[in-house]
Coordinates of C-alpha atoms in Angstrom, one line a residue:
Chain A
X1 CA -113.9 -35.0 76.6
X2 CA -114.6 -35.3 72.9
X3 CA -117.0 -32.4 73.0
X4 CA -114.3 -30.3 74.6
X5 CA -111.8 -31.3 72.0
X6 CA -114.2 -30.5 69.3
X7 CA -115.0 -27.1 70.7
X8 CA -111.3 -26.3 71.0
X9 CA -110.8 -27.4 67.4
X10 CA -113.7 -25.2 66.4
X11 CA -112.3 -22.2 68.2
X12 CA -108.9 -22.8 66.6
X13 CA -110.4 -23.0 63.1
X14 CA -112.3 -19.8 63.6
X15 CA -109.1 -18.1 65.0
X16 CA -107.1 -19.3 62.0
X17 CA -109.7 -18.0 59.6
X18 CA -109.8 -14.7 61.3
X19 CA -106.1 -14.4 61.3
X20 CA -105.8 -15.3 57.7
X21 CA -108.5 -12.9 56.7
X22 CA -107.1 -10.2 59.0
X23 CA -103.7 -10.2 57.2
X24 CA -103.4 -8.9 53.7
X25 CA -100.3 -9.3 51.6
X26 CA -100.0 -6.4 49.2
X27 CA -97.9 -7.2 46.1
X28 CA -95.4 -4.7 44.8
X29 CA -97.5 -4.3 41.7
X30 CA -100.7 -3.4 43.6
X31 CA -102.6 -0.8 45.4
X32 CA -105.1 -2.3 47.8
X33 CA -108.2 -0.5 48.8
X34 CA -109.8 -1.8 52.1
X35 CA -113.6 -1.4 52.1
X36 CA -115.8 -1.6 55.1
X37 CA -119.2 -2.9 54.2
X38 CA -118.5 -1.8 50.6
X39 CA -117.3 1.7 51.5
X40 CA -113.6 2.4 50.9
X41 CA -111.9 3.3 54.1
X42 CA -108.2 2.9 53.5
X43 CA -105.7 2.7 50.6
X44 CA -102.5 0.7 51.0
X45 CA -99.9 1.4 48.4
X46 CA -96.8 0.1 50.1
X47 CA -96.1 -3.6 49.4
X48 CA -95.9 -6.0 52.3
X49 CA -98.2 -7.2 55.1
X50 CA -101.1 -5.2 56.5
X51 CA -104.0 -5.9 58.8
X52 CA -107.7 -5.3 58.6
X53 CA -110.8 -6.5 60.2
X54 CA -111.6 -9.9 58.8
X55 CA -114.4 -10.5 56.2
X56 CA -117.2 -9.7 56.1
X57 CA -116.5 -6.6 58.1
X58 CA -113.7 -5.4 55.8
X59 CA -112.7 -6.7 52.4
X60 CA -110.0 -5.7 49.9
X61 CA -110.0 -4.5 46.3
X62 CA -106.7 -5.0 44.5
X63 CA -105.7 -2.6 41.8
X64 CA -102.7 -2.8 39.4
X65 CA -100.5 0.2 40.0
X66 CA -98.0 -0.6 37.2
X67 CA -97.7 1.5 34.1
X68 CA -100.2 0.4 31.5
X69 CA -100.0 0.9 27.8
X70 CA -103.4 1.2 26.2
X71 CA -103.9 1.1 22.5
X72 CA -106.6 3.3 21.1
X73 CA -108.5 2.3 18.2
X74 CA -107.7 3.4 14.7
X75 CA -109.6 6.6 14.0
X76 CA -110.0 9.1 11.2
X77 CA -109.4 12.7 12.1
X78 CA -109.8 15.9 10.2
X79 CA -107.0 18.4 10.1
X80 CA -107.5 22.2 9.9
X81 CA -107.2 22.1 6.1
X82 CA -109.8 19.4 5.9
X83 CA -107.5 16.5 5.2
X84 CA -108.2 13.1 6.6
X85 CA -105.7 11.4 8.7
X86 CA -105.9 7.9 10.1
X87 CA -104.2 7.8 13.5
X88 CA -103.8 5.2 16.2
X89 CA -102.2 6.1 19.5
X90 CA -101.4 4.5 22.8
X91 CA -101.7 5.9 26.2
X92 CA -99.3 5.3 29.0
X93 CA -101.2 5.5 32.2
X94 CA -101.4 4.3 35.8
X95 CA -103.8 4.4 38.7
X96 CA -102.8 7.3 41.0
X97 CA -105.8 7.9 43.2
X98 CA -107.2 4.5 44.0
X99 CA -110.2 5.7 46.0
X100 CA -111.4 7.9 43.2
X101 CA -110.7 5.2 40.7
X102 CA -112.9 2.8 42.4
X103 CA -115.6 5.3 42.9
X104 CA -115.7 6.5 39.4
X105 CA -114.7 3.7 37.0
X106 CA -114.5 0.7 39.2
X107 CA -112.4 -1.7 37.0
X108 CA -109.7 -1.7 34.4
X109 CA -111.7 -2.4 31.4
X110 CA -114.2 0.4 31.9
X111 CA -111.3 2.7 32.8
X112 CA -109.7 1.9 29.5
X113 CA -112.9 2.6 27.6
X114 CA -113.4 6.0 29.4
X115 CA -109.7 6.9 29.0
X116 CA -109.8 6.0 25.3
X117 CA -112.8 8.2 24.7
X118 CA -111.3 11.0 26.6
X119 CA -108.0 11.0 24.8
X120 CA -109.8 10.4 21.5
X121 CA -111.8 13.6 21.8
X122 CA -108.8 15.6 23.0
X123 CA -106.8 14.3 20.1
X124 CA -109.6 15.2 17.6
X125 CA -109.8 18.7 19.0
X126 CA -106.0 19.2 18.9
X127 CA -105.6 17.8 15.3
X128 CA -108.4 20.1 14.1
X129 CA -106.3 23.1 14.9
X130 CA -103.3 22.1 12.8
X131 CA -102.9 21.9 9.1
X132 CA -101.6 18.7 7.4
X133 CA -98.2 20.3 7.0
X134 CA -97.7 20.3 10.7
X135 CA -97.7 16.5 10.6
X136 CA -96.0 15.7 7.4
X137 CA -93.1 18.0 6.6
X138 CA -89.6 18.1 5.3
X139 CA -88.9 21.5 6.7
X140 CA -86.1 22.3 9.1
X141 CA -88.5 22.7 12.0
X142 CA -89.7 19.2 11.7
X143 CA -93.1 17.7 12.6
X144 CA -95.3 19.2 15.2
X145 CA -96.5 15.8 16.4
X146 CA -94.6 15.8 19.7
X147 CA -96.0 19.2 20.4
X148 CA -99.6 18.0 19.6
X149 CA -99.3 14.8 21.6
X150 CA -97.8 16.7 24.5
X151 CA -100.8 19.1 24.4
X152 CA -103.2 16.2 24.3
X153 CA -101.4 14.4 27.1
X154 CA -101.5 17.5 29.3
X155 CA -105.2 18.1 28.7
X156 CA -106.1 14.4 29.2
X157 CA -104.0 14.2 32.4
X158 CA -105.9 17.0 34.0
X159 CA -109.3 15.5 33.2
X160 CA -108.3 11.9 34.0
X161 CA -106.8 12.8 37.3
X162 CA -109.8 14.8 38.4
X163 CA -112.4 12.4 37.2
X164 CA -110.9 8.9 37.4
X165 CA -107.8 9.2 39.6
X166 CA -105.7 8.2 36.6
X167 CA -102.3 9.6 35.8
X168 CA -101.9 9.9 32.0
X169 CA -98.1 10.0 31.5
X170 CA -98.0 10.1 27.7
X171 CA -100.1 10.0 24.6
X172 CA -98.1 8.9 21.6
X173 CA -98.9 8.2 18.0
X174 CA -97.9 4.8 16.7
X175 CA -99.5 5.1 13.4
X176 CA -100.2 7.9 11.0
X177 CA -101.6 7.4 7.6
X178 CA -104.2 8.4 5.1
X179 CA -107.5 6.6 4.6
X180 CA -107.5 3.6 2.4
X181 CA -109.1 5.4 -0.6
X182 CA -106.5 8.2 -0.4
X183 CA -103.6 5.8 -0.3
X184 CA -104.3 4.6 -3.8
X185 CA -103.7 8.1 -5.1
X186 CA -100.5 8.3 -3.0
X187 CA -99.3 5.1 -4.7
X188 CA -100.2 6.5 -8.1
X189 CA -98.4 9.8 -7.3
X190 CA -95.3 7.9 -6.1
X191 CA -95.2 5.9 -9.3
X192 CA -95.7 8.9 -11.5
X193 CA -93.0 10.9 -9.6
X194 CA -90.5 8.0 -9.8
X195 CA -91.4 7.6 -13.5
X196 CA -90.7 11.3 -14.1
X197 CA -87.5 11.2 -12.3
X198 CA -86.4 8.0 -14.1
X199 CA -87.1 9.7 -17.4
X200 CA -85.2 12.8 -16.3
X201 CA -82.2 10.7 -15.3
X202 CA -82.1 8.8 -18.6
X203 CA -82.5 12.0 -20.6
X204 CA -79.8 13.7 -18.6
X205 CA -77.6 10.7 -19.2
X206 CA -78.2 10.8 -22.9
X207 CA -77.6 14.5 -23.0
X208 CA -74.4 14.2 -21.2
X209 CA -73.3 11.3 -23.3
X210 CA -74.1 13.2 -26.5
X211 CA -72.2 16.1 -25.3
X212 CA -69.2 14.0 -24.6
X213 CA -69.5 12.3 -28.0
X214 CA -69.7 15.6 -29.9
X215 CA -66.8 16.9 -27.9
X216 CA -64.9 13.8 -28.8
X217 CA -65.7 14.2 -32.5
X218 CA -64.6 17.7 -32.4
X219 CA -61.4 16.8 -30.6
X220 CA -60.6 14.0 -33.0
X221 CA -61.1 16.1 -36.0
X222 CA -59.0 18.9 -34.5
X223 CA -56.2 16.5 -33.8
X224 CA -56.3 15.0 -37.3
X225 CA -56.6 18.4 -39.0
X226 CA -53.6 19.8 -37.0
X227 CA -51.7 16.7 -37.9
X228 CA -52.6 17.1 -41.5
X229 CA -51.5 20.7 -41.6
X230 CA -48.2 20.0 -39.9
X231 CA -47.5 17.0 -42.1
X232 CA -48.3 19.0 -45.3
X233 CA -45.9 21.7 -44.1
X234 CA -43.2 19.2 -43.4
X235 CA -43.8 17.6 -46.8
X236 CA -43.7 20.9 -48.5
X237 CA -40.5 21.8 -46.9
X238 CA -39.0 18.5 -48.0
X239 CA -40.3 19.0 -51.5
X240 CA -38.9 22.5 -51.7
X241 CA -35.5 21.4 -50.5
X242 CA -35.4 18.6 -53.1
X243 CA -36.4 21.0 -55.8
X244 CA -33.7 23.3 -54.8
X245 CA -31.1 20.5 -54.8
X246 CA -32.2 19.3 -58.2
X247 CA -32.3 22.8 -59.7
X248 CA -28.9 23.6 -58.3
X249 CA -27.4 20.5 -59.8
X250 CA -29.1 20.7 -63.1
X251 CA -28.4 24.4 -63.5
X252 CA -24.8 23.5 -63.9
X253 CA -25.5 22.0 -67.4
X254 CA -29.1 22.3 -68.6
X255 CA -28.2 20.7 -71.9
X256 CA -26.8 17.6 -70.3
X257 CA -29.8 17.4 -68.1
X258 CA -32.2 17.7 -70.9
X259 CA -30.3 15.0 -72.8
X260 CA -30.3 12.4 -70.0
X261 CA -33.7 13.2 -68.9
X262 CA -35.3 13.0 -72.3
X263 CA -33.6 9.7 -73.0
X264 CA -34.9 8.4 -69.7
X265 CA -38.3 9.5 -70.6
X266 CA -38.1 7.8 -74.0
X267 CA -37.2 4.6 -72.2
X268 CA -40.3 4.8 -70.2
X269 CA -43.0 5.9 -72.6
X270 CA -41.9 4.1 -75.7
X271 CA -43.2 0.5 -75.2
X272 CA -44.5 -2.5 -77.2
X273 CA -47.6 -0.6 -78.3
X274 CA -45.7 2.2 -79.8
X275 CA -45.1 2.4 -83.6
X276 CA -42.2 4.5 -84.6
X277 CA -42.0 5.9 -88.1
X278 CA -38.4 6.5 -88.7
X279 CA -37.2 8.6 -91.6
X280 CA -34.5 6.9 -93.6
X281 CA -32.4 10.0 -93.5
X282 CA -32.5 9.9 -89.7
X283 CA -29.0 10.1 -88.2
X284 CA -29.7 6.6 -86.9
X285 CA -29.4 5.2 -90.3
X286 CA -26.5 7.4 -91.4
X287 CA -24.1 4.5 -91.6
X288 CA -26.7 2.0 -92.8
X289 CA -26.4 2.8 -96.5
X290 CA -23.0 4.5 -96.6
X291 CA -20.4 3.1 -94.4
X292 CA -18.0 5.6 -93.0
X293 CA -15.0 4.5 -95.2
X294 CA -16.9 5.8 -98.1
X295 CA -17.3 9.3 -96.8
Chain B
X1 CA -119.7 -50.2 75.8
X2 CA -116.8 -50.0 78.3
X3 CA -114.7 -52.2 76.0
X4 CA -115.1 -50.1 73.0
X5 CA -114.3 -47.0 75.0
X6 CA -111.1 -48.6 76.3
X7 CA -110.2 -49.6 72.7
X8 CA -110.8 -46.1 71.5
X9 CA -108.6 -44.7 74.2
X10 CA -105.8 -47.0 73.3
X11 CA -106.2 -46.2 69.7
X12 CA -106.2 -42.5 70.5
X13 CA -103.0 -42.7 72.5
X14 CA -101.3 -44.7 69.8
X15 CA -102.6 -42.3 67.1
X16 CA -101.3 -39.4 69.0
X17 CA -97.7 -40.6 68.9
X18 CA -98.0 -41.4 65.2
X19 CA -99.6 -38.0 64.5
X20 CA -96.8 -36.3 66.5
X21 CA -94.3 -37.8 64.2
X22 CA -96.3 -37.1 61.2
X23 CA -96.7 -33.4 62.1
X24 CA -93.0 -33.2 62.8
X25 CA -92.2 -34.6 59.4
X26 CA -94.7 -32.3 57.7
X27 CA -93.1 -29.3 59.4
X28 CA -89.7 -30.4 58.3
X29 CA -90.9 -30.9 54.7
X30 CA -92.6 -27.5 54.8
X31 CA -89.4 -25.8 56.0
X32 CA -87.4 -27.6 53.3
X33 CA -89.6 -26.3 50.6
X34 CA -88.0 -22.9 51.1
X35 CA -84.8 -23.9 49.3
X36 CA -84.4 -23.0 45.7
X37 CA -81.7 -22.6 43.1
X38 CA -80.9 -19.9 40.6
X39 CA -79.3 -21.0 37.4
X40 CA -76.2 -19.3 36.0
X41 CA -78.2 -17.4 33.3
X42 CA -80.8 -16.3 35.8
X43 CA -81.3 -13.7 38.6
X44 CA -83.9 -14.1 41.3
X45 CA -86.3 -11.7 42.9
X46 CA -87.5 -12.5 46.3
X47 CA -90.8 -11.1 47.6
X48 CA -92.0 -11.3 51.2
X49 CA -95.8 -10.9 51.4
X50 CA -95.7 -9.3 48.0
X51 CA -92.9 -6.8 48.9
X52 CA -89.6 -7.1 47.1
X53 CA -86.9 -7.8 49.6
X54 CA -84.1 -8.9 47.3
X55 CA -84.1 -8.0 43.6
X56 CA -80.8 -9.5 42.6
X57 CA -80.3 -13.0 43.9
X58 CA -77.2 -14.4 42.2
X59 CA -76.9 -17.9 40.8
X60 CA -76.6 -20.7 43.3
X61 CA -78.6 -22.5 46.0
X62 CA -80.5 -20.2 48.3
X63 CA -83.1 -20.3 51.1
X64 CA -86.2 -18.3 51.6
X65 CA -89.1 -18.6 53.9
X66 CA -91.6 -21.1 52.5
X67 CA -95.0 -20.2 51.1
X68 CA -97.0 -18.2 52.0
X69 CA -94.4 -15.9 53.5
X70 CA -91.9 -15.5 50.7
X71 CA -91.8 -16.3 47.0
X72 CA -89.2 -16.1 44.3
X73 CA -89.3 -15.2 40.6
X74 CA -86.4 -16.2 38.4
X75 CA -85.6 -14.2 35.3
X76 CA -83.1 -14.8 32.5
X77 CA -81.1 -11.6 32.6
X78 CA -77.9 -12.5 30.7
X79 CA -79.6 -13.5 27.4
X80 CA -80.1 -10.9 24.7
X81 CA -83.7 -10.5 23.9
X82 CA -84.9 -9.2 20.6
X83 CA -88.0 -7.3 19.5
X84 CA -89.0 -6.8 15.9
X85 CA -91.0 -3.8 14.9
X86 CA -92.3 -3.7 11.4
X87 CA -94.4 -1.3 9.3
X88 CA -96.2 -2.4 6.2
X89 CA -94.8 -5.9 5.9
X90 CA -98.1 -7.7 6.2
X91 CA -99.0 -10.7 8.2
X92 CA -96.3 -13.0 6.9
X93 CA -93.6 -11.1 8.6
X94 CA -95.5 -10.7 11.8
X95 CA -93.0 -10.3 14.6
X96 CA -91.8 -13.4 16.2
X97 CA -93.0 -12.1 19.5
X98 CA -91.1 -13.4 22.4
X99 CA -93.6 -14.1 25.0
X100 CA -92.3 -12.8 28.3
X101 CA -94.6 -15.4 30.0
X102 CA -92.2 -18.2 29.0
X103 CA -89.3 -16.5 30.5
X104 CA -90.8 -16.1 33.9
X105 CA -90.6 -19.1 36.0
X106 CA -92.8 -17.7 38.5
X107 CA -94.2 -19.2 41.6
X108 CA -97.5 -17.5 41.8
X109 CA -98.9 -17.1 45.3
X110 CA -102.5 -17.9 45.3
X111 CA -103.6 -14.7 46.8
X112 CA -102.2 -12.6 44.0
X113 CA -105.2 -12.0 41.8
X114 CA -104.5 -12.8 38.2
X115 CA -104.4 -9.5 36.4
X116 CA -104.1 -11.4 33.1
X117 CA -105.4 -8.7 30.9
X118 CA -104.0 -9.4 27.5
X119 CA -104.2 -6.6 25.0
X120 CA -106.9 -6.7 22.5
X121 CA -104.0 -5.5 20.3
X122 CA -103.2 -9.0 19.2
X123 CA -106.1 -9.0 16.7
X124 CA -105.8 -5.4 15.6
X125 CA -102.1 -5.9 15.2
X126 CA -102.4 -7.9 12.1
X127 CA -104.3 -5.1 10.5
X128 CA -102.0 -2.4 11.8
X129 CA -98.8 -4.0 10.8
X130 CA -99.9 -3.8 7.2
X131 CA -99.9 0.0 7.2
X132 CA -96.9 1.6 5.6
X133 CA -95.2 4.6 7.0
X134 CA -95.9 8.1 5.7
X135 CA -92.9 10.2 4.9
X136 CA -92.7 14.0 5.2
X137 CA -93.2 14.4 1.4
X138 CA -96.3 12.1 1.5
X139 CA -94.7 9.0 0.2
X140 CA -94.9 5.5 1.7
X141 CA -92.2 3.3 3.0
X142 CA -92.2 -0.1 4.7
X143 CA -89.6 -1.0 7.2
X144 CA -88.5 -3.6 9.8
X145 CA -86.4 -3.0 12.8
X146 CA -84.8 -5.3 15.2
X147 CA -84.0 -4.2 18.7
X148 CA -81.9 -6.2 21.0
X149 CA -81.9 -5.6 24.6
X150 CA -81.1 -7.0 28.0
X151 CA -82.8 -6.8 31.3
X152 CA -80.6 -4.6 33.5
X153 CA -82.9 -4.2 36.5
X154 CA -85.1 -7.3 37.1
X155 CA -87.3 -5.5 39.6
X156 CA -88.1 -2.6 37.3
X157 CA -88.6 -4.9 34.3
X158 CA -91.1 -7.1 36.3
X159 CA -93.0 -4.6 38.4
X160 CA -92.8 -1.1 37.0
X161 CA -94.9 -1.8 33.9
X162 CA -97.7 -4.1 33.2
X163 CA -95.9 -5.3 30.0
X164 CA -92.4 -3.9 29.6
X165 CA -92.0 -5.4 26.1
X166 CA -95.3 -4.3 24.9
X167 CA -94.6 -0.7 26.0
X168 CA -91.1 -0.8 24.5
X169 CA -92.6 -1.9 21.2
X170 CA -95.1 0.9 21.2
X171 CA -92.5 3.5 22.1
X172 CA -90.3 2.3 19.2
X173 CA -93.3 2.5 16.8
X174 CA -94.0 6.0 18.0
X175 CA -90.4 7.0 17.6
X176 CA -90.3 5.7 14.0
X177 CA -93.5 7.4 13.1
X178 CA -92.4 10.7 14.6
X179 CA -89.0 10.6 12.8
X180 CA -90.2 9.5 9.4
X181 CA -92.9 12.1 9.1
X182 CA -90.2 14.8 9.0
X183 CA -88.0 13.1 6.4
X184 CA -88.3 12.9 2.6
X185 CA -88.6 9.5 1.0
X186 CA -85.3 9.8 -0.6
X187 CA -83.6 10.7 2.6
X188 CA -85.4 7.8 4.4
X189 CA -84.2 5.3 1.8
X190 CA -80.6 6.6 1.7
X191 CA -78.9 8.6 4.3
X192 CA -81.7 8.7 6.7
X193 CA -81.3 5.2 8.0
X194 CA -78.6 6.2 10.3
X195 CA -80.6 9.1 11.7
X196 CA -83.6 6.9 12.2
X197 CA -81.5 4.3 14.0
X198 CA -80.0 6.9 16.2
X199 CA -83.3 8.5 17.0
X200 CA -84.9 5.2 18.0
X201 CA -81.9 4.4 20.2
X202 CA -82.2 7.8 21.9
X203 CA -86.0 7.5 22.4
X204 CA -85.7 4.0 23.9
X205 CA -83.0 5.1 26.3
X206 CA -85.1 8.1 27.4
X207 CA -88.2 6.1 27.8
X208 CA -86.4 3.3 29.6
X209 CA -85.3 5.9 32.1
X210 CA -88.5 7.7 32.5
X211 CA -90.8 4.7 32.7
X212 CA -88.3 2.5 34.5
X213 CA -88.5 -0.4 32.0
X214 CA -85.4 -1.9 33.5
X215 CA -83.8 -2.7 30.2
X216 CA -80.6 -1.8 28.4
X217 CA -80.4 -1.5 24.7
X218 CA -77.8 -3.7 23.0
X219 CA -78.5 -2.6 19.4
X220 CA -81.0 -1.1 17.1
X221 CA -80.9 -2.5 13.6
X222 CA -82.9 -1.5 10.6
X223 CA -83.4 -4.8 8.9
X224 CA -84.9 -3.2 5.8
X225 CA -86.4 0.0 4.7
X226 CA -87.9 0.1 1.2
X227 CA -90.8 1.4 -0.8
X228 CA -94.0 -0.7 -0.7
X229 CA -94.5 -3.6 -3.1
X230 CA -97.0 -1.7 -5.2
X231 CA -94.5 1.0 -6.2
X232 CA -91.3 -1.0 -5.8
X233 CA -91.0 -1.5 -9.5
X234 CA -91.1 2.2 -10.1
X235 CA -88.4 2.7 -7.5
X236 CA -86.3 -0.1 -9.1
X237 CA -86.8 1.5 -12.5
X238 CA -85.6 4.8 -11.0
X239 CA -82.6 3.1 -9.6
X240 CA -81.9 1.5 -13.0
X241 CA -82.5 4.9 -14.7
X242 CA -79.8 6.4 -12.4
X243 CA -77.6 3.5 -13.4
X244 CA -78.5 4.0 -17.1
X245 CA -77.5 7.6 -16.8
X246 CA -74.1 6.7 -15.5
X247 CA -73.9 4.0 -18.0
X248 CA -74.6 6.3 -20.9
X249 CA -72.0 8.8 -19.6
X250 CA -69.5 6.1 -19.0
X251 CA -70.0 4.6 -22.4
X252 CA -69.5 8.1 -24.0
X253 CA -66.4 8.5 -21.9
X254 CA -65.2 5.1 -22.8
X255 CA -65.7 6.0 -26.5
X256 CA -63.8 9.2 -26.0
X257 CA -61.0 7.3 -24.2
X258 CA -60.8 4.9 -27.2
X259 CA -61.1 7.5 -30.0
X260 CA -58.8 10.2 -28.7
X261 CA -55.7 8.0 -28.4
X262 CA -56.5 6.5 -31.8
X263 CA -56.7 10.0 -33.3
X264 CA -53.5 11.0 -31.6
X265 CA -51.8 7.9 -32.9
X266 CA -53.1 8.6 -36.4
X267 CA -51.9 12.2 -36.1
X268 CA -48.5 10.9 -35.0
X269 CA -48.5 8.6 -38.0
X270 CA -49.3 11.4 -40.4
X271 CA -46.5 13.6 -39.0
X272 CA -44.0 10.8 -39.1
X273 CA -44.9 9.9 -42.6
X274 CA -44.6 13.6 -43.6
X275 CA -41.2 13.8 -42.0
X276 CA -40.3 10.5 -43.8
X277 CA -41.5 11.9 -47.1
X278 CA -39.5 15.1 -46.6
X279 CA -36.4 13.3 -45.7
X280 CA -36.9 10.9 -48.5
X281 CA -37.4 13.5 -51.3
X282 CA -34.4 15.5 -50.0
X283 CA -32.2 12.4 -49.8
X284 CA -33.3 11.3 -53.3
X285 CA -32.7 14.8 -54.6
X286 CA -29.2 14.7 -53.1
X287 CA -28.6 11.3 -54.6
X288 CA -29.9 12.3 -58.0
X289 CA -28.0 15.5 -57.9
X290 CA -24.8 13.8 -56.9
X291 CA -25.2 11.2 -59.6
X292 CA -26.0 13.8 -62.2
X293 CA -23.0 15.9 -61.2
X294 CA -20.7 12.9 -61.2
X295 CA -21.8 11.9 -64.6
X296 CA -21.7 15.4 -65.8
X297 CA -18.1 15.8 -64.7
X298 CA -17.0 13.0 -67.0
X299 CA -19.4 14.0 -69.8
X300 CA -17.8 17.4 -69.9
X301 CA -14.5 15.9 -70.8
X302 CA -15.9 14.1 -73.9
X303 CA -19.2 15.8 -74.7
X304 CA -19.9 14.6 -78.2
X305 CA -18.9 11.0 -77.8
X306 CA -20.7 10.6 -74.5
X307 CA -23.8 12.3 -75.8
X308 CA -23.8 10.1 -78.8
X309 CA -23.2 7.0 -76.6
X310 CA -26.1 7.9 -74.4
X311 CA -28.3 8.4 -77.3
X312 CA -27.4 5.1 -78.9
X313 CA -27.7 3.2 -75.7
X314 CA -31.2 4.5 -75.3
X315 CA -32.1 3.7 -78.8
X316 CA -30.7 0.2 -78.4
X317 CA -32.9 -0.3 -75.4
X318 CA -36.1 1.2 -76.9
X319 CA -36.1 0.2 -80.6
X320 CA -36.1 -3.6 -80.1
X321 CA -39.5 -3.5 -78.4
X322 CA -41.3 -0.9 -80.5
X323 CA -42.9 -1.5 -83.9
X324 CA -40.9 0.4 -86.5
X325 CA -41.8 1.8 -89.9
X326 CA -39.0 3.3 -91.8
X327 CA -40.0 5.7 -94.6
X328 CA -38.1 7.2 -97.4
X329 CA -38.7 10.9 -97.7
X330 CA -38.1 10.7 -101.4
X331 CA -41.0 8.3 -102.1
X332 CA -43.4 9.2 -99.3
X333 CA -43.1 12.8 -99.0
X334 CA -46.3 13.3 -97.2
X335 CA -45.1 11.5 -94.2
X336 CA -43.4 13.7 -91.7
X337 CA -40.7 11.9 -90.1
X338 CA -40.8 12.5 -86.4
X339 CA -37.7 13.8 -84.8
X340 CA -36.2 10.8 -83.2
X341 CA -32.8 12.0 -82.4
X342 CA -31.7 14.3 -79.7
X343 CA -33.2 17.7 -80.0
X344 CA -31.9 19.4 -83.1
X345 CA -29.9 22.4 -82.4

């Protein structure tokens, strides 16, 4: 009785094990490769439940089928005109042919190493055929970087698909710079350039200011000179008019004018400091010694 | 022996009924474990044996088949996420990376192999973030961008890429590098900001479509874009030189604006004074002439007397204040007496 129960229990356990091992849940992010005694026999890329022979007859290898972004290490490359460029790029890739992937590179980390090497060499080759001005430019046409990385991506895709079952979707540059020792001279040049421009701006400002100042001077002097001329003319006209008026009046009787004018002048210039020597027979004293009755 | 066997049998029968209840209860509990709730800010994605069967479970209480048949992942979709990308800002401004792991409240089925392959980028990032951007005219600039986005398709965000945020960040970096290498430093620092922003936006939208990132861009903001610290002072000096230039010119213009009106007012004053002078001398002449003529009119009537009176009045006025010597021509012949009277006719 107990023996029977135990044997039933044993069979149930084995059945459950077989059932569990026979069913494989494939995640939406995965490709599952089913191997039979180590040899890949089937690739399942649709998510959901699938069946296989239980272990140890068939087992599964799970691979990530999502897009991967792989950073490549910073590397120095030489352009056609022998300039050093420091680049780092990243590769957008995914596993396309799972069987080939397993047979050639086996796991993700070795895939990354191989892919990185492949893209690195393609990139080096591509960069060597372009001058620096294809990368850094202010021309209308713009940089050739998209063209170059497109070329590299195409070449890498072909190789990677054939050799590793990997689909390279893009190779993009995320850093482009000069080597450390060259950067110093870039900094120096930037400083010098800015310094030169600063000097130029200041000099231009001073020049323009001086121009404005001298123009102002000129204008001011012009204004004052014109005003002087006009005021002198006005004054002259007034003077002329007054001379005419005086002359006209005085012409009527020059003797009377002379008389009054001379007397006025005497009043002015004969002051306390003057000593007058008067002759006794001056008309002033006519009546002094001989009163008029006597005449 | 028989006794113990009977006891066992009783115990077994008793245990069977208890076990029956227990199993029933366990099954009930197991079935109940399939209920779950989605919070208002979340959306759920339900997978059955790894296959996505519903990628947009709305907030509320829901039921799924219990483990290991179905599982659910909840994702905050309504919140705006931000991603900072910086060039040349050094370690201190390392992006505050929002770990996507935190946002995923995932129930991980045990059969899903952990593909937790974190990028070796974390360590190399610190070094790489310090590198400034090269511009088309071989100058360097440093910049910091903030990108805000939302998850528009939870399924795509979760399952199309291994790390959607990581890929997004790299795409943004590539877009910035590609754009800045074809701009001059002056353009980058002035009018180019807008272009750069636009370009990044375009590239993200394109990449989001072609790689199925499952995100929607809310905004791309350039937080700052400036020359590196080593040359910042030179750039600042250039900016102040530009200001100086304007200042010099403005000062000169200010000087002109002060001096010209002053000169004009002075000119006006001169003209007015001249006019006043002219008027004055003419009026005075008129006055003098009138006076002269009026006096002359009367003088004519009694010439001798008036002339004599004029003369004497003048003498009266003058002689008291001057020193006088009176000489007698008889005794001091050598003294020429000055003519003191009206001119001798």
